[in-house]
Amino acid sequence: MARKIKFPDIEINNFKIPYLSISGVLFFVILFSVLWRPLNLERTVYVPLNPQAETTVSNGSSLPVDIGEGQIEIVDDNSNSKITESSDEPEDIVAKDDLDAILDDKDNTVQYTIVRGDTLHDILLRYNVNRNDIYQLTTKYKQLANLRIGQQISWTTDDDHNLKSFNWTISSNNIRIYEKSGDNFVESSETEEAVSQEVILKGEIKTNFIADARKIGLTSSEIGTITRALQWRLDFKRLRVGDKFSVILSRQMHGKHLSNSQLLAFRFKNGSKDFYAILADDGKYYDINGSSLSQSFFRYPLAKKARVSSGFNPRRLHPVTGRIAPHNGVDFAVSRGTPVLSVGNGEVVIAKYSGSAGNYIAIRHGRQYMTTYMHLDKILVKQGQQVKQGDQIGLSGNTGRSTGPHLHFELHINNKPVNPLTASLPINEGLTGKSKNAFIAKVKNIKPQLEF
Ligand SMILES: [Zn+2]
């Protein structure tokens, strides 16, 4: 058996050495336990729900971060997490939105208006056009580098994203057409003066909106405009066979070529309910009463403002590895049981427990926006449920990878986390005064044309 003989030896030579080494060892023991206790706790509690989650456990590392007032939050070092801080959710839980479906669909025609900073190369890449085609087109026709802000372009691709044709509207009587012929693009031009045509189309739901809208001759861009305009009012995925719709468009035609199209009015009859989107003079769509079709958001998912214990930080650095460990949301220091409110109208797409996020909820608000609420003590909604702005969806808590009661809140715009405290959010304003009167007069004219 080993005897404790060294202490007295050293003690004789120099009293300070054992004192320092003991306190040094103690320091490391304390440091070790502080750093590792939560990690080990996490490892024992964590139950992987799917293969993706297992990858997360092996790749990800967690670190405690002091969020003030003696609280420590365990942050997931996992920059791949897209929807939520918890990475154990398969991404496809959130249904693909309508526009994605349009973009992914076959025989796709897209219309696009050039904005500041655009290059043709980047635009086409963004829409998944075959890289080789983009290269061919832009290297052969250098003039395509001269696109101006506000000009219209449109293109058509086939099933495999190969570019079939590309149109560039330089002015109302000068449109350039680039058509694929073999491996090359051939340029032609249309100098016929643009003719504005008002078109009224009517359709009925037989399979789904996109397919049935195409059947009556709507382009992908026109369908996209419709689904965007009514995204807050109508769920295009939940339509019934036999539902009817009518559309009024103003199309700019150059001979046979469509160069630009504007949606003037749209009506959708879903069972006994009617939904309208009518273009006003301000370029926005309103319902027939002049109320905005968009929706607004609360800045906070809480009834009253709470202290922010940890802010949004996409570039938060891991103090040990030095790697980026983003904090994709904002932490509000609220006591357990504080009511958590939905910041906007939407659909609950996730409501469940996860090892890292605890009890959490994800709500999709229309096409572009999603919010998540984590570490809840209690979930008060179900997946698939429609919620209204201000609805109580849960009670805040301390579940999952969290060691102090707080609410972790995220806002995603186009599937990217943004700072919910500073992001520009839509304001819901209806028409008033003169513009409302003008609009109501317009509606009177248009409404009969939308009859079925
Ligand atoms: Zn957080």
Short mmCIF file of C-alpha atoms and ligand atoms in Angstrom, two decimals:
data_model
loop_
_atom_site.label_atom_id
_atom_site.label_comp_id
_atom_site.label_asym_id
_atom_site.label_seq_id
_atom_site.Cartn_x
_atom_site.Cartn_y
_atom_site.Cartn_z
CA MET A 1 0.00 0.00 0.00
CA ALA A 2 1.37 3.38 -0.96
CA ARG A 3 2.24 5.54 1.93
CA LYS A 4 1.81 9.25 2.05
CA ILE A 5 5.45 9.93 2.43
CA LYS A 6 5.92 12.69 -0.09
CA PHE A 7 4.05 15.38 1.74
CA PRO A 8 6.29 15.53 4.71
CA ASP A 9 9.35 15.41 2.40
CA ILE A 10 8.32 18.37 0.38
CA GLU A 11 7.01 20.11 3.38
CA ILE A 12 10.44 19.97 4.84
CA ASN A 13 12.08 21.49 1.78
CA ASN A 14 9.49 24.15 1.06
CA PHE A 15 6.15 24.58 2.74
CA LYS A 16 4.61 26.47 -0.23
CA ILE A 17 4.96 23.77 -2.85
CA PRO A 18 2.37 21.28 -1.51
CA TYR A 19 0.06 24.12 -0.62
CA LEU A 20 0.17 25.41 -4.20
CA SER A 21 -0.07 22.00 -5.80
CA ILE A 22 -3.02 21.01 -3.61
CA SER A 23 -4.86 24.20 -4.39
CA GLY A 24 -3.89 23.78 -8.03
CA VAL A 25 -5.27 20.26 -8.14
CA LEU A 26 -8.40 21.42 -6.33
CA PHE A 27 -8.82 24.22 -8.86
CA PHE A 28 -8.66 21.79 -11.76
CA VAL A 29 -10.99 19.35 -10.05
CA ILE A 30 -13.55 22.14 -9.60
CA LEU A 31 -13.05 23.44 -13.12
CA PHE A 32 -13.35 19.93 -14.52
CA SER A 33 -16.54 19.22 -12.64
CA VAL A 34 -18.07 22.53 -13.66
CA LEU A 35 -17.24 21.95 -17.30
CA TRP A 36 -18.02 18.26 -17.45
CA ARG A 37 -20.95 17.80 -15.19
CA PRO A 38 -23.45 19.28 -17.63
CA LEU A 39 -21.85 17.46 -20.54
CA ASN A 40 -22.12 14.10 -18.83
CA LEU A 41 -25.61 14.90 -17.67
CA GLU A 42 -26.48 15.76 -21.25
CA ARG A 43 -25.00 12.53 -22.60
CA THR A 44 -26.93 10.40 -20.18
CA VAL A 45 -30.23 12.16 -20.69
CA TYR A 46 -30.03 12.51 -24.42
CA VAL A 47 -31.99 9.96 -26.41
CA PRO A 48 -31.30 10.17 -30.15
CA LEU A 49 -34.57 10.17 -32.05
CA ASN A 50 -33.18 9.55 -35.50
CA PRO A 51 -29.87 8.89 -37.27
CA GLN A 52 -29.32 12.61 -37.76
CA ALA A 53 -29.46 13.12 -34.04
CA GLU A 54 -26.71 10.57 -33.51
CA THR A 55 -24.48 12.45 -35.89
CA THR A 56 -25.13 15.53 -33.85
CA VAL A 57 -24.08 13.87 -30.65
CA SER A 58 -20.81 12.69 -32.09
CA ASN A 59 -19.99 15.83 -34.05
CA GLY A 60 -21.42 18.51 -31.86
CA SER A 61 -19.92 19.64 -28.64
CA SER A 62 -21.64 21.60 -25.98
CA LEU A 63 -20.30 24.29 -23.79
CA PRO A 64 -21.71 26.14 -20.88
CA VAL A 65 -22.10 29.84 -21.40
CA ASP A 66 -22.69 32.21 -18.57
CA ILE A 67 -25.84 34.12 -19.32
CA GLY A 68 -25.67 36.21 -16.19
CA GLU A 69 -27.09 36.00 -12.70
CA GLY A 70 -25.34 32.74 -12.08
CA GLN A 71 -27.24 30.97 -14.84
CA ILE A 72 -25.47 28.75 -17.26
CA GLU A 73 -26.90 27.81 -20.60
CA ILE A 74 -25.56 24.90 -22.56
CA VAL A 75 -25.10 25.91 -26.13
CA ASP A 76 -25.07 23.48 -28.96
CA ASP A 77 -21.99 23.80 -31.11
CA ASN A 78 -23.74 22.78 -34.25
CA SER A 79 -23.75 25.27 -37.06
CA ASN A 80 -25.75 22.93 -39.28
CA SER A 81 -28.97 23.31 -37.38
CA LYS A 82 -31.34 24.99 -39.76
CA ILE A 83 -34.75 25.15 -38.26
CA THR A 84 -34.04 25.19 -34.59
CA GLU A 85 -31.33 25.18 -32.02
CA SER A 86 -32.10 21.51 -31.61
CA SER A 87 -30.66 19.63 -34.51
CA ASP A 88 -32.52 16.43 -33.89
CA GLU A 89 -35.39 17.48 -36.08
CA PRO A 90 -35.43 16.27 -39.63
CA GLU A 91 -35.75 19.26 -41.91
CA ASP A 92 -38.52 17.80 -43.98
CA ILE A 93 -40.96 18.06 -41.07
CA VAL A 94 -41.68 21.51 -42.38
CA ALA A 95 -43.67 21.16 -45.55
CA LYS A 96 -42.18 22.58 -48.68
CA ASP A 97 -43.86 25.79 -49.58
CA ASP A 98 -45.74 26.49 -52.75
CA LEU A 99 -43.12 28.58 -54.40
CA ASP A 100 -40.50 25.90 -53.90
CA ALA A 101 -42.87 23.51 -55.56
CA ILE A 102 -43.19 25.87 -58.47
CA LEU A 103 -39.46 26.28 -58.77
CA ASP A 104 -38.92 22.55 -58.59
CA ASP A 105 -41.64 21.78 -61.02
CA LYS A 106 -41.12 20.72 -64.58
CA ASP A 107 -41.30 23.00 -67.59
CA ASN A 108 -40.74 25.99 -65.47
CA THR A 109 -41.11 29.55 -66.65
CA VAL A 110 -39.86 32.28 -64.36
CA GLN A 111 -40.26 36.02 -64.70
CA TYR A 112 -37.87 38.27 -62.89
CA THR A 113 -37.36 42.01 -62.48
CA ILE A 114 -33.76 43.16 -62.18
CA VAL A 115 -32.87 44.82 -58.89
CA ARG A 116 -29.73 46.57 -57.72
CA GLY A 117 -26.69 44.33 -57.50
CA ASP A 118 -28.10 41.58 -59.71
CA THR A 119 -26.01 39.75 -62.25
CA LEU A 120 -27.59 37.33 -64.68
CA HIS A 121 -25.23 34.61 -63.55
CA ASP A 122 -26.30 34.94 -59.92
CA ILE A 123 -29.99 35.18 -60.69
CA LEU A 124 -30.03 32.02 -62.78
CA LEU A 125 -27.91 30.16 -60.22
CA ARG A 126 -30.35 31.11 -57.51
CA TYR A 127 -33.14 29.49 -59.52
CA ASN A 128 -31.12 26.31 -60.01
CA VAL A 129 -30.57 26.75 -63.73
CA ASN A 130 -27.95 24.38 -65.11
CA ARG A 131 -24.52 25.97 -64.59
CA ASN A 132 -23.23 24.96 -67.95
CA ASP A 133 -26.14 26.68 -69.69
CA ILE A 134 -25.56 29.82 -67.66
CA TYR A 135 -21.92 29.77 -68.68
CA GLN A 136 -22.73 29.20 -72.35
CA LEU A 137 -25.28 31.99 -72.47
CA THR A 138 -23.33 34.63 -70.57
CA THR A 139 -20.00 34.01 -72.28
CA LYS A 140 -21.45 33.96 -75.79
CA TYR A 141 -23.62 37.04 -75.33
CA LYS A 142 -21.57 39.59 -73.42
CA GLN A 143 -24.34 42.18 -73.81
CA LEU A 144 -26.24 40.25 -71.13
CA ALA A 145 -23.93 41.89 -68.62
CA ASN A 146 -25.81 45.12 -69.32
CA LEU A 147 -29.08 44.29 -67.61
CA ARG A 148 -30.57 47.40 -66.06
CA ILE A 149 -32.48 47.78 -62.82
CA GLY A 150 -36.22 47.40 -63.46
CA GLN A 151 -35.85 45.45 -66.70
CA GLN A 152 -37.80 42.24 -67.06
CA ILE A 153 -36.25 38.92 -67.89
CA SER A 154 -37.90 35.53 -68.12
CA TRP A 155 -36.73 32.05 -68.85
CA THR A 156 -37.94 28.51 -69.29
CA THR A 157 -36.20 25.38 -68.13
CA ASP A 158 -36.94 21.71 -68.68
CA ASP A 159 -37.31 18.85 -66.17
CA ASP A 160 -33.61 18.83 -65.36
CA HIS A 161 -33.15 22.60 -64.96
CA ASN A 162 -31.64 22.93 -68.42
CA LEU A 163 -32.28 26.33 -69.93
CA LYS A 164 -34.58 26.14 -72.95
CA SER A 165 -35.04 29.83 -73.64
CA PHE A 166 -34.26 33.20 -72.14
CA ASN A 167 -36.03 36.52 -72.81
CA TRP A 168 -34.68 39.96 -72.09
CA THR A 169 -37.03 42.90 -72.40
CA ILE A 170 -34.88 45.95 -73.11
CA SER A 171 -37.81 48.22 -73.91
CA SER A 172 -41.43 47.89 -74.94
CA ASN A 173 -40.47 47.29 -78.57
CA ASN A 174 -37.15 45.61 -78.13
CA ILE A 175 -37.10 42.15 -76.71
CA ARG A 176 -34.17 39.75 -77.13
CA ILE A 177 -34.80 36.05 -77.25
CA TYR A 178 -32.11 33.41 -76.68
CA GLU A 179 -33.16 29.93 -77.59
CA LYS A 180 -31.27 26.71 -77.09
CA SER A 181 -30.52 24.98 -80.35
CA GLY A 182 -28.36 21.91 -79.95
CA ASP A 183 -25.57 22.91 -77.58
CA ASN A 184 -25.75 26.58 -78.42
CA PHE A 185 -27.99 29.54 -77.79
CA VAL A 186 -29.31 31.47 -80.77
CA GLU A 187 -30.30 35.10 -80.43
CA SER A 188 -33.27 36.68 -82.11
CA SER A 189 -35.20 39.86 -81.42
CA GLU A 190 -38.78 40.94 -81.38
CA THR A 191 -39.36 44.57 -82.28
CA GLU A 192 -43.10 44.49 -82.40
CA GLU A 193 -44.53 47.06 -80.04
CA ALA A 194 -45.78 45.48 -76.84
CA VAL A 195 -49.52 45.07 -76.70
CA SER A 196 -51.23 45.04 -73.36
CA GLN A 197 -53.87 42.36 -73.11
CA GLU A 198 -56.34 41.96 -70.34
CA VAL A 199 -56.96 38.28 -69.76
CA ILE A 200 -59.63 36.65 -67.62
CA LEU A 201 -59.07 33.00 -66.74
CA LYS A 202 -61.21 30.65 -64.71
CA GLY A 203 -60.33 27.30 -63.20
CA GLU A 204 -61.40 24.58 -60.83
CA ILE A 205 -59.44 22.46 -58.36
CA LYS A 206 -59.15 18.90 -59.63
CA THR A 207 -55.73 17.91 -58.26
CA ASN A 208 -53.86 20.84 -56.71
CA PHE A 209 -53.75 24.57 -57.25
CA ILE A 210 -50.47 24.71 -59.15
CA ALA A 211 -51.40 21.96 -61.59
CA ASP A 212 -54.91 23.31 -62.13
CA ALA A 213 -53.71 26.88 -62.54
CA ARG A 214 -51.20 25.74 -65.16
CA LYS A 215 -53.94 23.91 -66.97
CA ILE A 216 -55.79 27.16 -67.65
CA GLY A 217 -52.59 28.81 -68.90
CA LEU A 218 -51.12 30.62 -65.91
CA THR A 219 -47.33 30.85 -65.85
CA SER A 220 -45.27 29.89 -62.81
CA SER A 221 -44.64 33.56 -62.03
CA GLU A 222 -48.32 34.36 -62.16
CA ILE A 223 -49.07 31.43 -59.86
CA GLY A 224 -46.28 32.60 -57.55
CA THR A 225 -47.78 36.10 -57.37
CA ILE A 226 -51.16 34.64 -56.44
CA THR A 227 -49.87 32.33 -53.73
CA ARG A 228 -47.72 35.10 -52.27
CA ALA A 229 -50.58 37.61 -52.25
CA LEU A 230 -52.90 35.24 -50.39
CA GLN A 231 -50.33 33.41 -48.28
CA TRP A 232 -51.72 34.72 -44.99
CA ARG A 233 -55.35 34.09 -45.80
CA LEU A 234 -55.51 30.86 -47.72
CA ASP A 235 -53.68 27.59 -47.26
CA PHE A 236 -53.08 26.45 -50.82
CA LYS A 237 -52.25 22.97 -49.61
CA ARG A 238 -55.69 22.46 -48.13
CA LEU A 239 -58.00 23.09 -51.02
CA ARG A 240 -60.96 20.95 -51.92
CA VAL A 241 -61.75 19.34 -55.21
CA GLY A 242 -64.41 21.50 -56.83
CA ASP A 243 -63.10 24.79 -55.37
CA LYS A 244 -63.13 27.49 -58.03
CA PHE A 245 -60.88 30.39 -58.88
CA SER A 246 -60.79 33.25 -61.34
CA VAL A 247 -57.95 35.54 -62.37
CA ILE A 248 -57.64 38.85 -64.17
CA LEU A 249 -54.23 39.58 -65.65
CA SER A 250 -52.68 42.32 -67.70
CA ARG A 251 -50.18 40.70 -70.02
CA GLN A 252 -47.64 42.51 -72.17
CA MET A 253 -47.33 40.61 -75.42
CA HIS A 254 -44.68 41.11 -78.08
CA GLY A 255 -46.13 39.14 -80.92
CA LYS A 256 -46.27 35.69 -79.39
CA HIS A 257 -43.88 36.45 -76.55
CA LEU A 258 -45.07 37.28 -73.09
CA SER A 259 -42.70 39.84 -71.63
CA ASN A 260 -44.48 40.94 -68.51
CA SER A 261 -47.59 40.07 -66.63
CA GLN A 262 -49.39 41.77 -63.80
CA LEU A 263 -51.99 40.15 -61.60
CA LEU A 264 -54.91 42.58 -61.35
CA ALA A 265 -57.37 40.49 -59.39
CA PHE A 266 -57.83 37.02 -58.03
CA ARG A 267 -60.76 35.26 -56.44
CA PHE A 268 -60.76 31.88 -54.80
CA LYS A 269 -63.93 30.12 -53.67
CA ASN A 270 -63.01 27.57 -50.99
CA GLY A 271 -66.23 25.82 -50.01
CA SER A 272 -68.52 28.60 -48.85
CA LYS A 273 -65.67 31.06 -48.26
CA ASP A 274 -64.47 33.63 -50.76
CA PHE A 275 -60.95 34.99 -50.86
CA TYR A 276 -59.98 38.00 -52.94
CA ALA A 277 -56.70 39.66 -53.81
CA ILE A 278 -57.18 42.94 -55.68
CA LEU A 279 -54.33 45.15 -56.85
CA ALA A 280 -54.53 48.72 -55.55
CA ASP A 281 -52.80 51.79 -56.98
CA ASP A 282 -49.98 51.41 -54.45
CA GLY A 283 -48.96 48.13 -56.09
CA LYS A 284 -50.12 46.00 -53.15
CA TYR A 285 -52.94 43.51 -52.87
CA TYR A 286 -55.95 43.94 -50.61
CA ASP A 287 -59.18 42.08 -49.97
CA ILE A 288 -62.42 43.55 -51.33
CA ASN A 289 -62.81 45.75 -48.24
CA GLY A 290 -59.39 47.33 -48.65
CA SER A 291 -57.87 45.39 -45.74
CA SER A 292 -54.28 44.32 -46.06
CA LEU A 293 -53.64 40.72 -47.02
CA SER A 294 -50.37 40.62 -45.19
CA GLN A 295 -49.98 40.21 -41.48
CA SER A 296 -48.04 41.79 -38.72
CA PHE A 297 -45.83 40.31 -36.04
CA PHE A 298 -45.23 40.93 -32.38
CA ARG A 299 -41.62 41.68 -31.61
CA TYR A 300 -41.75 39.51 -28.46
CA PRO A 301 -43.62 36.28 -27.78
CA LEU A 302 -44.45 37.54 -24.32
CA ALA A 303 -47.21 39.66 -22.85
CA LYS A 304 -44.67 42.05 -21.36
CA LYS A 305 -41.11 42.83 -22.18
CA ALA A 306 -38.50 40.72 -20.41
CA ARG A 307 -34.77 41.04 -19.93
CA VAL A 308 -32.71 39.59 -22.75
CA SER A 309 -30.21 37.27 -21.11
CA SER A 310 -28.48 36.24 -24.32
CA GLY A 311 -28.79 37.99 -27.65
CA PHE A 312 -28.84 36.78 -31.22
CA ASN A 313 -25.29 36.10 -32.34
CA PRO A 314 -24.60 34.19 -35.55
CA ARG A 315 -20.87 34.48 -34.99
CA ARG A 316 -20.63 33.57 -31.35
CA LEU A 317 -17.27 31.92 -30.82
CA HIS A 318 -16.72 28.76 -28.88
CA PRO A 319 -14.30 29.85 -26.14
CA VAL A 320 -12.46 26.53 -26.23
CA THR A 321 -12.37 25.46 -29.87
CA GLY A 322 -12.55 28.97 -31.29
CA ARG A 323 -15.12 27.72 -33.77
CA ILE A 324 -18.29 29.56 -34.55
CA ALA A 325 -21.20 28.37 -32.42
CA PRO A 326 -24.12 30.55 -33.46
CA HIS A 327 -26.85 31.53 -31.05
CA ASN A 328 -29.74 31.56 -33.51
CA GLY A 329 -32.24 33.23 -31.26
CA VAL A 330 -32.80 35.48 -28.31
CA ASP A 331 -33.06 34.30 -24.72
CA PHE A 332 -35.57 36.03 -22.49
CA ALA A 333 -35.06 35.66 -18.75
CA VAL A 334 -38.55 34.72 -17.62
CA SER A 335 -39.59 32.59 -14.69
CA ARG A 336 -41.08 29.15 -15.17
CA GLY A 337 -44.74 29.22 -16.14
CA THR A 338 -44.71 32.55 -18.00
CA PRO A 339 -47.27 32.46 -20.85
CA VAL A 340 -45.66 32.27 -24.28
CA LEU A 341 -47.60 33.83 -27.16
CA SER A 342 -47.51 33.23 -30.87
CA VAL A 343 -46.04 36.33 -32.51
CA GLY A 344 -48.28 35.97 -35.55
CA ASN A 345 -51.00 33.95 -37.26
CA GLY A 346 -49.77 30.61 -38.48
CA GLU A 347 -49.70 26.88 -38.32
CA VAL A 348 -47.96 24.82 -35.65
CA VAL A 349 -45.52 22.65 -37.59
CA ILE A 350 -43.67 21.18 -34.61
CA ALA A 351 -44.86 20.71 -31.02
CA LYS A 352 -42.82 18.10 -29.19
CA TYR A 353 -39.95 17.30 -26.88
CA SER A 354 -36.35 17.20 -28.04
CA GLY A 355 -33.18 16.52 -26.07
CA SER A 356 -31.65 19.90 -26.69
CA ALA A 357 -34.60 22.24 -27.20
CA GLY A 358 -36.76 20.61 -24.54
CA ASN A 359 -40.46 21.10 -25.11
CA TYR A 360 -40.56 23.26 -28.17
CA ILE A 361 -42.87 24.66 -30.78
CA ALA A 362 -42.26 25.81 -34.35
CA ILE A 363 -44.87 27.91 -36.10
CA ARG A 364 -44.92 28.66 -39.80
CA HIS A 365 -46.34 32.05 -40.71
CA GLY A 366 -47.16 32.02 -44.39
CA ARG A 367 -44.50 31.26 -46.90
CA GLN A 368 -41.53 33.18 -45.62
CA TYR A 369 -41.62 33.27 -41.86
CA MET A 370 -41.15 30.75 -39.11
CA THR A 371 -40.78 31.17 -35.35
CA THR A 372 -39.62 28.71 -32.69
CA TYR A 373 -40.09 28.68 -28.92
CA MET A 374 -37.87 26.44 -26.80
CA HIS A 375 -37.26 25.03 -23.31
CA LEU A 376 -40.98 25.27 -22.50
CA ASP A 377 -42.40 23.85 -19.34
CA LYS A 378 -45.64 23.06 -21.10
CA ILE A 379 -46.84 22.92 -24.71
CA LEU A 380 -50.44 24.07 -25.15
CA VAL A 381 -50.85 23.46 -28.90
CA LYS A 382 -50.72 20.49 -31.24
CA GLN A 383 -48.90 19.96 -34.49
CA GLY A 384 -51.10 21.03 -37.39
CA GLN A 385 -53.09 23.49 -35.30
CA GLN A 386 -53.80 26.97 -36.67
CA VAL A 387 -52.93 29.73 -34.23
CA LYS A 388 -53.66 33.44 -34.17
CA GLN A 389 -51.37 36.24 -33.17
CA GLY A 390 -51.34 36.52 -29.40
CA ASP A 391 -52.62 33.00 -28.75
CA GLN A 392 -51.10 31.37 -25.70
CA ILE A 393 -49.11 28.43 -27.07
CA GLY A 394 -47.11 27.33 -24.07
CA LEU A 395 -45.60 28.10 -20.68
CA SER A 396 -41.92 28.94 -20.42
CA GLY A 397 -39.66 26.61 -18.54
CA ASN A 398 -36.28 25.02 -18.22
CA THR A 399 -36.54 21.81 -20.24
CA GLY A 400 -33.92 20.35 -22.58
CA ARG A 401 -30.39 21.66 -22.70
CA SER A 402 -30.95 24.57 -20.38
CA THR A 403 -29.98 25.06 -16.78
CA GLY A 404 -31.96 28.15 -15.96
CA PRO A 405 -35.55 29.08 -16.69
CA HIS A 406 -35.67 31.11 -19.91
CA LEU A 407 -37.39 31.29 -23.25
CA HIS A 408 -35.29 30.79 -26.36
CA PHE A 409 -37.07 32.43 -29.30
CA GLU A 410 -36.08 32.31 -32.97
CA LEU A 411 -37.33 34.01 -36.09
CA HIS A 412 -36.50 32.54 -39.48
CA ILE A 413 -37.01 34.43 -42.70
CA ASN A 414 -36.71 32.27 -45.81
CA ASN A 415 -35.33 29.48 -43.61
CA LYS A 416 -32.52 31.63 -42.27
CA PRO A 417 -32.36 32.63 -38.61
CA VAL A 418 -32.41 36.40 -38.14
CA ASN A 419 -32.36 38.65 -35.11
CA PRO A 420 -36.02 38.87 -34.04
CA LEU A 421 -35.38 42.10 -32.15
CA THR A 422 -34.12 44.01 -35.18
CA ALA A 423 -35.44 42.20 -38.28
CA SER A 424 -37.74 44.25 -40.45
CA LEU A 425 -41.19 42.77 -40.07
CA PRO A 426 -44.30 43.40 -42.13
CA ILE A 427 -46.75 45.97 -40.88
CA ASN A 428 -50.40 45.30 -41.47
CA GLU A 429 -52.00 48.43 -42.87
CA GLY A 430 -55.30 48.72 -44.66
CA LEU A 431 -56.29 51.40 -47.14
CA THR A 432 -57.82 54.58 -45.74
CA GLY A 433 -59.33 57.83 -46.97
CA LYS A 434 -59.14 58.68 -50.64
CA SER A 435 -57.18 55.64 -51.65
CA LYS A 436 -59.74 53.43 -49.97
CA ASN A 437 -62.61 55.12 -51.81
CA ALA A 438 -60.81 54.73 -55.13
CA PHE A 439 -60.16 51.10 -54.32
CA ILE A 440 -63.77 50.34 -53.41
CA ALA A 441 -64.89 51.91 -56.70
CA LYS A 442 -62.41 49.72 -58.56
CA VAL A 443 -63.66 46.61 -56.75
CA LYS A 444 -67.20 47.36 -57.92
CA ASN A 445 -66.02 47.20 -61.52
CA ILE A 446 -63.87 44.15 -61.12
CA LYS A 447 -66.10 41.93 -59.00
CA PRO A 448 -68.60 40.98 -61.72
CA GLN A 449 -65.72 39.86 -63.95
CA LEU A 450 -64.62 37.39 -61.29
CA GLU A 451 -67.96 35.58 -61.21
CA PHE A 452 -67.83 31.91 -62.11
ZN ZN B 1 -30.82 30.44 -26.39
#
